[in-house]
CSV table of C-alpha atoms in Angstrom, one decimal:
chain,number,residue,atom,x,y,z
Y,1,UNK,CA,10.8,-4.3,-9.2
Y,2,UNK,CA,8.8,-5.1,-6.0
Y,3,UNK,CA,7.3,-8.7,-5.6
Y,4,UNK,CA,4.5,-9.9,-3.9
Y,5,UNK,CA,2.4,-12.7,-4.8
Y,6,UNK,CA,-0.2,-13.3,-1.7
Y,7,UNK,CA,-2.9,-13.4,-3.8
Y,8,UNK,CA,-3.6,-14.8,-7.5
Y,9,UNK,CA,-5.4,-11.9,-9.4
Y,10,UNK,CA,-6.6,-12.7,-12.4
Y,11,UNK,CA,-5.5,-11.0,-15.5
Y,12,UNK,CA,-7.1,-7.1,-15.5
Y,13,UNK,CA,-10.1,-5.7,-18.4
Y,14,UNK,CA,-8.4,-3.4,-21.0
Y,15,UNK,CA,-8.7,0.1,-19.4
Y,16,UNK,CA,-10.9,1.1,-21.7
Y,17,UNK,CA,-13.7,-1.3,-20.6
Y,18,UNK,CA,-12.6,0.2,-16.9
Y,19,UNK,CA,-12.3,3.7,-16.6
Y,20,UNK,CA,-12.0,3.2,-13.0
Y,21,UNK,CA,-8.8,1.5,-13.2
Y,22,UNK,CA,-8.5,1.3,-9.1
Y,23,UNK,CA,-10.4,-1.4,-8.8
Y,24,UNK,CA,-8.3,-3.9,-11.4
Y,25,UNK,CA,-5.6,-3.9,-8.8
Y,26,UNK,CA,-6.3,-6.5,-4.9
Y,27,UNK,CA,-5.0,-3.8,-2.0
Y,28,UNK,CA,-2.7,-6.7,-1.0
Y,29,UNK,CA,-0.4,-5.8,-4.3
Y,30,UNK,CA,-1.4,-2.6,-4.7
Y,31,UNK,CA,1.7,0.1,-5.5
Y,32,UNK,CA,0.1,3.4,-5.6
Y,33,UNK,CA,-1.7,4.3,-2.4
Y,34,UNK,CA,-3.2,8.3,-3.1
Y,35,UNK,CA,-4.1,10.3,-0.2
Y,36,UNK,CA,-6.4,13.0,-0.1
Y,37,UNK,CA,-7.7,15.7,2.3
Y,38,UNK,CA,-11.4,14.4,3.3
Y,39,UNK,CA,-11.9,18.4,2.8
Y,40,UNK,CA,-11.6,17.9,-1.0
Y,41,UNK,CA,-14.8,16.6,-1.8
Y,42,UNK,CA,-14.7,18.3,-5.3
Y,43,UNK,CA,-11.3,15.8,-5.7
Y,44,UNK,CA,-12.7,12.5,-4.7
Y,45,UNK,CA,-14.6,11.3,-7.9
Y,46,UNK,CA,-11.2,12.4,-9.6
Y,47,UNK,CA,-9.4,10.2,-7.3
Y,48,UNK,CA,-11.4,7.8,-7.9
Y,49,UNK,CA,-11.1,7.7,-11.2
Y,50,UNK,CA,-7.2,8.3,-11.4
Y,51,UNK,CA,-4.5,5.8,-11.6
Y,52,UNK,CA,-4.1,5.5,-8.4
Y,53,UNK,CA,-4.2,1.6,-7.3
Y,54,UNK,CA,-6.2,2.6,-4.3
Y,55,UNK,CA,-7.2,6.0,-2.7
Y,56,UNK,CA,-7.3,7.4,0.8
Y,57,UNK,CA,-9.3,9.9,2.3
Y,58,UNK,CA,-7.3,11.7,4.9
Y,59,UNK,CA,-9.4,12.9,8.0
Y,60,UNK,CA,-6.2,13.2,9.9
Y,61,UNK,CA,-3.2,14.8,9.2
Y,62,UNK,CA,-4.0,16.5,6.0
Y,63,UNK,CA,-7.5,18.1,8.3
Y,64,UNK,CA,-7.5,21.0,10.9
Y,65,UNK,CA,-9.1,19.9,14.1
Y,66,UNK,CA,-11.8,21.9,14.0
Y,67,UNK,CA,-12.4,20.5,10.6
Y,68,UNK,CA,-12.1,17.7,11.4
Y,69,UNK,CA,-16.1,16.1,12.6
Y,70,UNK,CA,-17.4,18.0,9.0
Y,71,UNK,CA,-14.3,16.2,7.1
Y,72,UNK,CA,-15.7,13.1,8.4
Y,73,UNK,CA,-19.1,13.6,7.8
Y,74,UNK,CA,-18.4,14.3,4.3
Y,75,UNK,CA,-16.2,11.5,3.7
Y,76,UNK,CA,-18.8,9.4,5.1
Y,77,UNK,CA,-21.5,10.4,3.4
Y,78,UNK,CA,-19.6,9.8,-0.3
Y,79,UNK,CA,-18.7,6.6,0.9
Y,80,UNK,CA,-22.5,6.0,1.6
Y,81,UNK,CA,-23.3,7.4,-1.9
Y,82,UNK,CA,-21.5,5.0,-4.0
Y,83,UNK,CA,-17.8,6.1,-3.2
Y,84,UNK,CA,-15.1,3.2,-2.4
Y,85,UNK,CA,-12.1,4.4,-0.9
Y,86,UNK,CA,-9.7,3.7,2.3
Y,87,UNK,CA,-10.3,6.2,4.9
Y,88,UNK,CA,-6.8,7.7,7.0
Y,89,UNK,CA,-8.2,7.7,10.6
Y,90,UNK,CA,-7.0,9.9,13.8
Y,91,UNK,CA,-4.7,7.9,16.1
Y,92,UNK,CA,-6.6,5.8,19.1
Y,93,UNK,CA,-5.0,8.0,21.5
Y,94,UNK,CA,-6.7,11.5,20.3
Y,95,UNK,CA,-10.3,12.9,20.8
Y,96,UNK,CA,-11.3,11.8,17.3
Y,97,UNK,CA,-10.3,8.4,16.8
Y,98,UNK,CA,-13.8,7.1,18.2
Y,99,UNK,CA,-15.6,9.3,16.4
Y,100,UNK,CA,-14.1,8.1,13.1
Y,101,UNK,CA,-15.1,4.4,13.7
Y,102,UNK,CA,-18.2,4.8,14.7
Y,103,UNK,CA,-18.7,6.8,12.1
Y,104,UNK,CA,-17.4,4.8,9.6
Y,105,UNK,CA,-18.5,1.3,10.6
Y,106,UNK,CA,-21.1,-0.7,8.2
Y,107,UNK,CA,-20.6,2.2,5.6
Y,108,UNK,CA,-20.8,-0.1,2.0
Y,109,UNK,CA,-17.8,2.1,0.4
Y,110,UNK,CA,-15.5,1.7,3.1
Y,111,UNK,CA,-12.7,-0.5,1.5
Y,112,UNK,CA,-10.6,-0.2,4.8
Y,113,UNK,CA,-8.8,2.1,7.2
Y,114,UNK,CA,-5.7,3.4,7.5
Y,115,UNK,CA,-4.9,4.2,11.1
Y,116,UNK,CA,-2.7,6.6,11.7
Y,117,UNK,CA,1.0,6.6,14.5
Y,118,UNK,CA,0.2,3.0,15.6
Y,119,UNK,CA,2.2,2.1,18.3
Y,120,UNK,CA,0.8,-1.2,19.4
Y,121,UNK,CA,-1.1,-4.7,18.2
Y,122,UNK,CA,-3.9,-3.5,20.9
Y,123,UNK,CA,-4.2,-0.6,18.8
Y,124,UNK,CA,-5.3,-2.3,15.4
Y,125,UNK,CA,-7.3,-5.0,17.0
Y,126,UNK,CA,-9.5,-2.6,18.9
Y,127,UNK,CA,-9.7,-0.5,15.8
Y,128,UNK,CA,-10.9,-3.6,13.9
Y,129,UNK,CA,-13.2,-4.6,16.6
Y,130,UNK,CA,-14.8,-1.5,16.5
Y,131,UNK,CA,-15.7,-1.5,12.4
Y,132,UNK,CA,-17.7,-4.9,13.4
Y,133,UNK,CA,-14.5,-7.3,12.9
Y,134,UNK,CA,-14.0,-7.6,8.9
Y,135,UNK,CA,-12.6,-4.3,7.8
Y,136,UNK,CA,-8.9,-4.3,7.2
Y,137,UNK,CA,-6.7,-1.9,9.0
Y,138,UNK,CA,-3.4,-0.6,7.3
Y,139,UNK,CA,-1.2,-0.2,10.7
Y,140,UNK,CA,0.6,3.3,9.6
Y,141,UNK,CA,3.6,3.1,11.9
Y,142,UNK,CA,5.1,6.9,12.1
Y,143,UNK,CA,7.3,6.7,15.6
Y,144,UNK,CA,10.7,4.9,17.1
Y,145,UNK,CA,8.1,3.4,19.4
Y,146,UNK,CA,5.8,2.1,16.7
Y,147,UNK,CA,9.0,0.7,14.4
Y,148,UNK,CA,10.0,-1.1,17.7
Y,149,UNK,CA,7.2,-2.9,17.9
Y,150,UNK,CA,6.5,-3.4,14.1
Y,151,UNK,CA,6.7,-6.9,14.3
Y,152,UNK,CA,4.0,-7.5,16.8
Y,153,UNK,CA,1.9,-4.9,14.8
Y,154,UNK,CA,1.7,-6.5,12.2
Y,155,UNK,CA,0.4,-10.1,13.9
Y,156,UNK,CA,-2.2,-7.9,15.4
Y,157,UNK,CA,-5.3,-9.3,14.7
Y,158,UNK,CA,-7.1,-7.1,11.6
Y,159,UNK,CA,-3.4,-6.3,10.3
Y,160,UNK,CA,-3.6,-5.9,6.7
Y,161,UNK,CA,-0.4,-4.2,5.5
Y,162,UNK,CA,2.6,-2.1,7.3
Y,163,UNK,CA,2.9,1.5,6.3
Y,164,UNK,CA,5.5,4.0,6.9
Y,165,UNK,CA,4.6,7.4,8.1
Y,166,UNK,CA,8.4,8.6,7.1
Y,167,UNK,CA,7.9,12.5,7.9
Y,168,UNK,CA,6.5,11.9,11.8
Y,169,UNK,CA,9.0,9.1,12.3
Y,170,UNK,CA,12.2,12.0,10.8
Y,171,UNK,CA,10.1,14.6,13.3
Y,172,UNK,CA,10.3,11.9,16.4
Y,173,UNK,CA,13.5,10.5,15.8
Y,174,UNK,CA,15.9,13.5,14.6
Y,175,UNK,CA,16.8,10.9,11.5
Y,176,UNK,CA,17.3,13.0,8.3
Y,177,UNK,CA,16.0,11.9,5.0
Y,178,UNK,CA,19.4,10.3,3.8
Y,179,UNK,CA,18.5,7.3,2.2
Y,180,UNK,CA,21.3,5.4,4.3
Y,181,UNK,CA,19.6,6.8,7.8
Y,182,UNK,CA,16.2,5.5,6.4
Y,183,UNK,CA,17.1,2.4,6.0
Y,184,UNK,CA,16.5,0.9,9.1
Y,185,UNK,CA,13.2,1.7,9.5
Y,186,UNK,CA,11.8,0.4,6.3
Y,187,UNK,CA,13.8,-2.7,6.7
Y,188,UNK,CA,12.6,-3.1,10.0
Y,189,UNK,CA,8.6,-3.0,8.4
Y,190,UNK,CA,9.8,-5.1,5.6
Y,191,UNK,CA,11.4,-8.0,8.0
Y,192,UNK,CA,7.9,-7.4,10.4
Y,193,UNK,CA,5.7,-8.0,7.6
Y,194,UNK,CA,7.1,-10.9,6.2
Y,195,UNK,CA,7.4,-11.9,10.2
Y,196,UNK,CA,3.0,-11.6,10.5
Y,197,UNK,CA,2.4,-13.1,6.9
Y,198,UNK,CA,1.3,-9.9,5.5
Y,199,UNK,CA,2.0,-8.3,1.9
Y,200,UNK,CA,4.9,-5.8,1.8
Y,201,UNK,CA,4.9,-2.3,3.5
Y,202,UNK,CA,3.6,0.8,1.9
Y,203,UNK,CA,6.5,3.4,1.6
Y,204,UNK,CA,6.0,6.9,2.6
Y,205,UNK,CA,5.4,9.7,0.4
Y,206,UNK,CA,7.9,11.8,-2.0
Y,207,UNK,CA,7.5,15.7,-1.0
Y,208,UNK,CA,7.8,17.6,-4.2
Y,209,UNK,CA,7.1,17.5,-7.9
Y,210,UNK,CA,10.5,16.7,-9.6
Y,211,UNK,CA,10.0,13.3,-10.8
Y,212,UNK,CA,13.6,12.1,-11.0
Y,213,UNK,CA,13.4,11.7,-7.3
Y,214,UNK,CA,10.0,10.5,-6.8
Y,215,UNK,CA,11.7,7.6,-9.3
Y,216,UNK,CA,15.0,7.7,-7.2
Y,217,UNK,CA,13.6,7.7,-4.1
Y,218,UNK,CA,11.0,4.5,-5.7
Y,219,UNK,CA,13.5,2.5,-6.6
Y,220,UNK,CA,15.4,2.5,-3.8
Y,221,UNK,CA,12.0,1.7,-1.6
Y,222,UNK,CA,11.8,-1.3,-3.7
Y,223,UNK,CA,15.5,-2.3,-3.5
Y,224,UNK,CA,14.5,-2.9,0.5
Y,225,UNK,CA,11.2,-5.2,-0.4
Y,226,UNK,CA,8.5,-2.4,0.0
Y,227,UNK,CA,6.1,-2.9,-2.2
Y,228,UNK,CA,3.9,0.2,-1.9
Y,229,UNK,CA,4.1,3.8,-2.2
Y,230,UNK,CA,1.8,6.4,-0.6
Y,231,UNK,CA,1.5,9.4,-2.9
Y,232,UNK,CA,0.2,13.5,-2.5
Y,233,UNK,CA,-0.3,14.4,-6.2
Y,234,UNK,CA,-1.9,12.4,-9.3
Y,235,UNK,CA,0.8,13.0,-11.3
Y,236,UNK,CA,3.2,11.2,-9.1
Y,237,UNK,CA,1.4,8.1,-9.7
Y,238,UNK,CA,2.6,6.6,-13.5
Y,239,UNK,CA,5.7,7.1,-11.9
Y,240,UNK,CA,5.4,4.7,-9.0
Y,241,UNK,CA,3.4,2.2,-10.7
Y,242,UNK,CA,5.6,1.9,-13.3
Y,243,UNK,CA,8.8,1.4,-10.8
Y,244,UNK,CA,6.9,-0.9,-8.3
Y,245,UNK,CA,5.8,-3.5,-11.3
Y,246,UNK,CA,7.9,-6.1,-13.1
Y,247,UNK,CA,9.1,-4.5,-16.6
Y,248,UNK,CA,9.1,-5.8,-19.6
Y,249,UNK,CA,12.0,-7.6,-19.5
Y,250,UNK,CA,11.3,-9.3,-15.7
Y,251,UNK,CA,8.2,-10.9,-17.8
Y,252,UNK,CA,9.6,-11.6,-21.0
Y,253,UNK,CA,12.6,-13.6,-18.9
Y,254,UNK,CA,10.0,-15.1,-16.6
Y,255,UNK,CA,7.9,-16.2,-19.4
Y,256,UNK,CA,11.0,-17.9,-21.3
Y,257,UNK,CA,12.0,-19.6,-17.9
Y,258,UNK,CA,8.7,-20.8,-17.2
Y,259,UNK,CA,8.1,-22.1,-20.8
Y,260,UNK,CA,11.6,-23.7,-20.7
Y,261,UNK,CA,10.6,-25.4,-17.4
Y,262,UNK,CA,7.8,-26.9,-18.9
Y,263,UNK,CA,9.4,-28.4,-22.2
Y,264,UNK,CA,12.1,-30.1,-20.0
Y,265,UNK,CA,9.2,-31.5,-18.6
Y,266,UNK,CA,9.2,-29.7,-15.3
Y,267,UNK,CA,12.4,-31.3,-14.5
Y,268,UNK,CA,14.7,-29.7,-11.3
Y,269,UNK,CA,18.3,-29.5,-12.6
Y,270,UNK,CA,19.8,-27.7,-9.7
Y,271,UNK,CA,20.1,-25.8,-6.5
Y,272,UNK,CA,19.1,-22.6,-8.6
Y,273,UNK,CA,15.8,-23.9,-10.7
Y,274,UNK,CA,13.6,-23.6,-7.6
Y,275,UNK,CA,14.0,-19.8,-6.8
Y,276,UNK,CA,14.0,-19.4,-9.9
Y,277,UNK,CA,10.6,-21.1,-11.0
Y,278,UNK,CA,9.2,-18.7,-7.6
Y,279,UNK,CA,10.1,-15.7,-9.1
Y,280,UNK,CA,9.3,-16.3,-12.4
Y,281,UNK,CA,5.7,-17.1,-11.0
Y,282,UNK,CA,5.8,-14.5,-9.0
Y,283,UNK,CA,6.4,-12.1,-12.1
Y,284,UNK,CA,4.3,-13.7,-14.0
Y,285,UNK,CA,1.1,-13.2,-11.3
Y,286,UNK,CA,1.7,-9.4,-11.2
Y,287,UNK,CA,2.5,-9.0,-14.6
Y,288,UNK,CA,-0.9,-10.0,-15.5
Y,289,UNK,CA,-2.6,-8.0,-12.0
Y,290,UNK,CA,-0.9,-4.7,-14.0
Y,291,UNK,CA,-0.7,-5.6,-17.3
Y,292,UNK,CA,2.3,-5.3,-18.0
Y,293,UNK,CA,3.6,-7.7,-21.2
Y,294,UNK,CA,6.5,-9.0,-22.3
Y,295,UNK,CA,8.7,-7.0,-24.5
């Protein structure tokens, strides 16, 4: 179970008085990240209404790049229509990055950006300079370059979360996908993150459909202090939201602790009561932002 309590949601609707369940969940906790083509524009109100914590529409990677000026338009114009989604932008260094801010900026659905092989702090802050100064950037750091300088990434000014582009950074680096030789990198975001002040990194995505790895491969993202997944497919997500959330028994204990605490009168015993008592909050905080209960 992942923790990370930078903000203080407050306890979610049932999801039947939500069918758009995305929005119950802040982006600075949220596990499930979905990405999809900004071709797709038959799969975005599906997205949207998926279980996905947040969705992104990809105008970068998962677009050709002669598609790539009608991907954006499209994407644009659902996000003018009433859409609400983060937005995967081309990398300042190529021909489209402009073109996607300006594009993008002002636009009332636009929940953020996800900017794609950062490599430097300039990078972000110019990126949030140009969508006017209040739109969150996700720094998605894809390169040795960009995991070397993760750490002043993410005190960039507009950083709001670390992500890992795992298959670039295996491309750039020769590393394989061994869990072991993936270590460092993810460690590396997860030290820079807590180093700027920002919410835990957002893992790279699970290639394929087999669920016992897309859990495997979860858990062990978690067992580093990531605290987010990016995901290809819908059905991948029950999966990671149920791995990145406190179970049943995390709350139940949390709740015992914190209603002992409180009957001995809020009373430190030892060197052990005040981590505890922060993770039991902790728990506690998310427990309620995914409603999960104690079993």
């Amino acid at each position: 179970m992942a923790i990370d309590d930078r903000t203080a949601p407050s306890a979610p609707a049932p999801s039947s008085a939500r069918p758009d369940r995305r929005r119950s969940v802040p982006a600075e906790i949220s596990r499930s990240w979905l990405l999809v083509p900004g071709t797709a524009a038959d799969r975005f109100e599906r997205a949207q209404r998926s279980r996905a914590d947040q969705i992104i529409l990809d105008v970068e990677d998962a677009v050709d790049p002669a598609a790539k000026p009608g991907a954006r338009t499209t994407v644009a114009s659902w996000l003018a229509g009433g859409g609400e989604a983060w937005v995967r932008i081309n990398d300042v260094t190529t021909d489209f990055w402009a073109d996607d801010v300006e594009e993008l900026r002002g636009l009332p659905g636009l929940q953020g950006v996800m900017l794609a092989k950062t490599e430097s702090p300039a990078q972000v802050t110019d990126t949030w300079h140009r969508l006017g100064g209040h739109t969150p950037v996700v720094a998605l750091v894809e390169s040795a370059l960009g995991i070397e300088e993760a750490t002043s990434i993410a005190k960039a000014q507009g950083a709001f979360r670390l992500a890992f582009g795992s298959g670039d950074y295996r491309r750039d680096t020769g590393t394989s996908a061994d869990t072991l030789a993936m270590a460092y990198p993810r460690s590396r975001l997860v030290v820079a993150s807590r180093v700027g002040d920002l919410p835990g990194p957002i893992d790279g995505p699970t290639v394929g459909s087999a669920h016992a790895i897309l859990r495997e491969q979860s858990q062990v993202a978690v067992s580093l202090g990531l605290t987010g997944k990016l995901c290809l497919d819908t059905e991948q997500l029950p999966v990671i939201n149920e791995v990145i959330s406190p179970t049943p028994t995390d709350v139940a204990w949390a709740q015992d602790f914190l209603d002992d605490f409180d009957a001995r009168g809020q009373v430190i015993r030892d060197g052990s009561d005040l981590p505890r008592l922060g993770r039991a909050q902790k728990i506690q905080r998310l427990a309620r932002a995914f409603g999960v209960e104690a079993r």
